[in-house]
XYZ file of C-alpha atoms in Angstrom:
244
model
C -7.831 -19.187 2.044
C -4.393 -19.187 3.144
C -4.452 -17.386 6.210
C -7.089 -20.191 7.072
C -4.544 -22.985 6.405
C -1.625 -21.115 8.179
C -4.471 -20.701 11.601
C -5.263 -24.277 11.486
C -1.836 -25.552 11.701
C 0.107 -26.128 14.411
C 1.297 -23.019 16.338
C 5.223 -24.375 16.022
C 6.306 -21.332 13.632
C 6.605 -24.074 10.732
C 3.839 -22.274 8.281
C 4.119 -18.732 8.222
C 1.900 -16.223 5.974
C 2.939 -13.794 3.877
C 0.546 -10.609 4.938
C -0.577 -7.149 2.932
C -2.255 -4.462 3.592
C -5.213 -6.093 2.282
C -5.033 -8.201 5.683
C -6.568 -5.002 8.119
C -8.528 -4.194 5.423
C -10.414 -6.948 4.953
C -10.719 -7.685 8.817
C -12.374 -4.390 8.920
C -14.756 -4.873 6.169
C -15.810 -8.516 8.474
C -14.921 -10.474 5.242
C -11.297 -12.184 7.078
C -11.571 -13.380 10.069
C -8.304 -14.473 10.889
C -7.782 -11.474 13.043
C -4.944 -10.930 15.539
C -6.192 -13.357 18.253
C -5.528 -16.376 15.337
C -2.650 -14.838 13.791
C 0.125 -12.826 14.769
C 2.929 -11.013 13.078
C 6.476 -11.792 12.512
C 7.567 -8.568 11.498
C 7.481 -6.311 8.325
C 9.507 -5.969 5.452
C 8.001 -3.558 2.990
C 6.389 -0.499 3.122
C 5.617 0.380 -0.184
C 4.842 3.971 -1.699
C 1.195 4.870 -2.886
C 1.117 7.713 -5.865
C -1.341 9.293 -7.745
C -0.052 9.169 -11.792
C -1.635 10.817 -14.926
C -0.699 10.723 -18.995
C 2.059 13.322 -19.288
C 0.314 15.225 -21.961
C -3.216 15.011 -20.663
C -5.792 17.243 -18.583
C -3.311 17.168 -15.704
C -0.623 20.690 -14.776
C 0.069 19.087 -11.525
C -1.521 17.677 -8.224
C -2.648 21.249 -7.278
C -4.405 21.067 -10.832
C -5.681 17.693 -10.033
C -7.473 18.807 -6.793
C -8.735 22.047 -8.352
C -10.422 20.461 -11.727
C -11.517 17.127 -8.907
C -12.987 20.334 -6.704
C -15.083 21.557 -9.961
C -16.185 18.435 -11.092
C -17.084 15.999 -8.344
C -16.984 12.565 -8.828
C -16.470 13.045 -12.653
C -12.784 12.508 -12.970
C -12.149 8.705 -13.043
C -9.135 7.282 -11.199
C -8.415 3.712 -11.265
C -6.934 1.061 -8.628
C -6.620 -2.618 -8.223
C -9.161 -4.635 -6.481
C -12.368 -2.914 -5.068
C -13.249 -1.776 -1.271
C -9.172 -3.061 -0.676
C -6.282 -1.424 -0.039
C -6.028 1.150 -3.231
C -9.334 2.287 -3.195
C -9.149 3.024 1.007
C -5.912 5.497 0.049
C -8.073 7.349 -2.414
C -10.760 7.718 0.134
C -8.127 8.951 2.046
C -6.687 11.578 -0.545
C -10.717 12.411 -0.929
C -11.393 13.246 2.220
C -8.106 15.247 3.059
C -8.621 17.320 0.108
C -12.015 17.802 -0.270
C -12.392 15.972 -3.340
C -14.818 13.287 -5.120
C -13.088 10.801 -7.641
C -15.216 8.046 -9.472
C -12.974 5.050 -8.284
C -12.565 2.097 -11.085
C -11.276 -0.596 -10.162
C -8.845 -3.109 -12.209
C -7.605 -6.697 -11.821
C -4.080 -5.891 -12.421
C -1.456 -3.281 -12.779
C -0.751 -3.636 -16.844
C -4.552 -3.694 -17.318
C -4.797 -0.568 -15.412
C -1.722 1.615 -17.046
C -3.317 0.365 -20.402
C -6.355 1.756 -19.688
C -4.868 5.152 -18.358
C -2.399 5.362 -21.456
C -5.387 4.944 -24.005
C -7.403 7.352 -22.354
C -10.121 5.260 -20.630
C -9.328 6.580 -17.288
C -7.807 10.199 -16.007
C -5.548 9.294 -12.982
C -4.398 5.827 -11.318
C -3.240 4.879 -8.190
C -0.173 3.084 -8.224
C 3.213 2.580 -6.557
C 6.025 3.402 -8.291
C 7.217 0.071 -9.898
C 4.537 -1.439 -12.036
C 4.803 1.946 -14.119
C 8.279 1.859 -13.757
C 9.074 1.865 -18.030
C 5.947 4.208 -18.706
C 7.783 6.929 -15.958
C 10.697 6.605 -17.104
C 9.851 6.714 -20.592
C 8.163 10.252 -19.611
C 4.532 9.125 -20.930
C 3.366 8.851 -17.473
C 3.934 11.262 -14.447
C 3.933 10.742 -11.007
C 1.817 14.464 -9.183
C 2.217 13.267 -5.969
C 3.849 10.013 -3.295
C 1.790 9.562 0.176
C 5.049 9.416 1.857
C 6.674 11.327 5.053
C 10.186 12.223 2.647
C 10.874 12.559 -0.479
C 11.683 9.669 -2.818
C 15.503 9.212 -4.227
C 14.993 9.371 -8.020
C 11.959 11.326 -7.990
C 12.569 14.347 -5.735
C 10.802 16.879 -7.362
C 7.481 14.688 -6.748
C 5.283 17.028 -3.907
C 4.926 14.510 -1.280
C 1.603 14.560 0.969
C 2.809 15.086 4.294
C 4.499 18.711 2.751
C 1.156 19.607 1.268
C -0.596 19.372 4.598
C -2.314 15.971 3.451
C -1.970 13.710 5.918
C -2.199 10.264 3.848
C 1.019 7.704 4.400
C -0.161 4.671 3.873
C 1.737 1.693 1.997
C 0.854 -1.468 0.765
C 2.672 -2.936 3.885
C 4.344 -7.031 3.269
C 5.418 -8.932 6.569
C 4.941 -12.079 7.453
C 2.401 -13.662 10.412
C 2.319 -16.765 12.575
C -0.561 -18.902 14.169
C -0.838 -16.799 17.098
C -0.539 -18.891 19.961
C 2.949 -19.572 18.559
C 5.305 -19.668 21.535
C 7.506 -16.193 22.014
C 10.891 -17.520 21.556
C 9.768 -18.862 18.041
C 8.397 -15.935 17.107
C 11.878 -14.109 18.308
C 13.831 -16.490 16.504
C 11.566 -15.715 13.287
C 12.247 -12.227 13.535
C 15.662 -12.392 14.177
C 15.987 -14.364 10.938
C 13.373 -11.767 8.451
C 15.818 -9.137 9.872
C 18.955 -10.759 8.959
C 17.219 -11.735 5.061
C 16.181 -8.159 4.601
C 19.551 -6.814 5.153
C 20.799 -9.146 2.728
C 22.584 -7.927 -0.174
C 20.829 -10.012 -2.841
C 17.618 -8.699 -0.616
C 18.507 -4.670 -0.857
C 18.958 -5.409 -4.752
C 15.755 -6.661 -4.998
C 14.140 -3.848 -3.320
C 16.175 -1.510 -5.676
C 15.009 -3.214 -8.738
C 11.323 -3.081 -7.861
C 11.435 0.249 -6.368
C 11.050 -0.990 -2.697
C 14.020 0.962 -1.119
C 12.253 3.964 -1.492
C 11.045 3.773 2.240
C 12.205 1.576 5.317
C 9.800 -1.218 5.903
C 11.060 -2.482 8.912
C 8.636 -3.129 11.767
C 9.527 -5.649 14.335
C 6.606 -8.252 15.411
C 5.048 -6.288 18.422
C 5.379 -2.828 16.000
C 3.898 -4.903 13.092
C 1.026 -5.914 15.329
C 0.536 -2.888 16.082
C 0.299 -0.975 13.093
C -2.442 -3.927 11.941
C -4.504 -2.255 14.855
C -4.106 0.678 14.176
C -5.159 0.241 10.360
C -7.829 -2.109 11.322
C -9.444 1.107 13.288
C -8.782 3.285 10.344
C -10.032 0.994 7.674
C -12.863 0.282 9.678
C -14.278 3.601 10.561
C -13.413 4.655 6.527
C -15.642 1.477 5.511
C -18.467 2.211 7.613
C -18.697 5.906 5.619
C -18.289 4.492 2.091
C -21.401 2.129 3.225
């Protein structure tokens, strides 16, 4: 894989990785092992929003519905994500487990397969950020009942967010970027220096807007970055070993 390629190189700052949230995850599932002693970050750029969204005129009042009908019925209401035992399905665990819930996860190769599949009625919820669904939320045929986020989102304020409901789920599909890790510190500084600089980029914030990436500061510097990997690596981990 490409983490692989970037660990075998040489450590001179020349091949750098572009990193997810799928990284930690998959470190703490055994299945990468390109942990932090091969690899080590750069910094981050994105930290995007995670949101649970339903057909506007389906079986849905609200998120408070959601959890009550999800309380009733365990493990009957479906709720799709993309990719399985990764980053999407960890979040609902997340919601599950915060709220005393039980969802039957489904999981879907991509974004438009996934809205299709919630728009014809195949599924009842998905989890989503806000800019694949962008047209179908704005179009009012899909809304959002709640962002795991620590404020509210410009542009969709009356969304509840989790940390107001007492649910303490945050997590975003984080994007950064990561070095061979024996990469000397003054590269690695330089590196930084220069992601900062890019992400406060005009052409760079208008990006963000257009894909709904503004809606929360990404910005982690490489030690922060690093450590936020641990952290999630812990989290995923112990998460993992309960699903299993």
């Amino acid at each position: 894989n490409s983490a692989d390629h970037v660990a075998r190189q040489p450590a001179d700052g020349y091949t750098i990785w572009s990193a997810t949230s799928n990284h930690p995850v998959n470190i703490a599932a055994g299945i990468e092992k390109n942990d932090l002693s091969k690899l080590t970050s750069v910094g981050r750029v994105q930290n995007d929003t995670m949101t649970l969204q339903v057909k506007s005129d389906g079986k849905f009042k609200d998120i408070d519905d959601l959890i009550a009908q999800a309380k009733e019925k365990p493990g009957e209401i479906t709720i799709g994500g993309t990719g399985s035992a990764g980053f999407d399905e960890l979040v609902v665990k997340q919601f599950e487990k915060a709220t005393g819930t039980k969802f039957n996860y489904i999981s879907f190769e991509g974004s438009g397969e996934m809205t299709a599949a919630l728009l014809g009625g195949h599924i009842d919820v998905i989890a989503e950020e806000p800019g694949p669904s962008i047209a179908q939320l704005e179009s009012g045929d899909i809304k959002m009942l709640i962002a795991f986020t620590e404020q509210k989102m410009e542009g969709f304020e009356d969304v509840p967010i989790s940390t107001e409901m007492g649910i303490d789920v945050t997590d975003g599909q984080g994007r950064g970027f990561m070095v061979h890790a024996d990469t000397p510190p003054e590269i690695i500084s330089a590196l930084e220096k220069a992601l900062k600089e890019a992400k406060d980029r005009p052409d760079y914030k208008e990006y963000e807007k257009a894909n709904y990436l503004h809606l929360r500061d990404g910005w982690l510097n490489s030690e922060d970055y690093n450590s936020e990997f641990e952290k999630l690596i812990d989290t995923y981990g112990s998460i993992l070993k309960e699903m299993n």
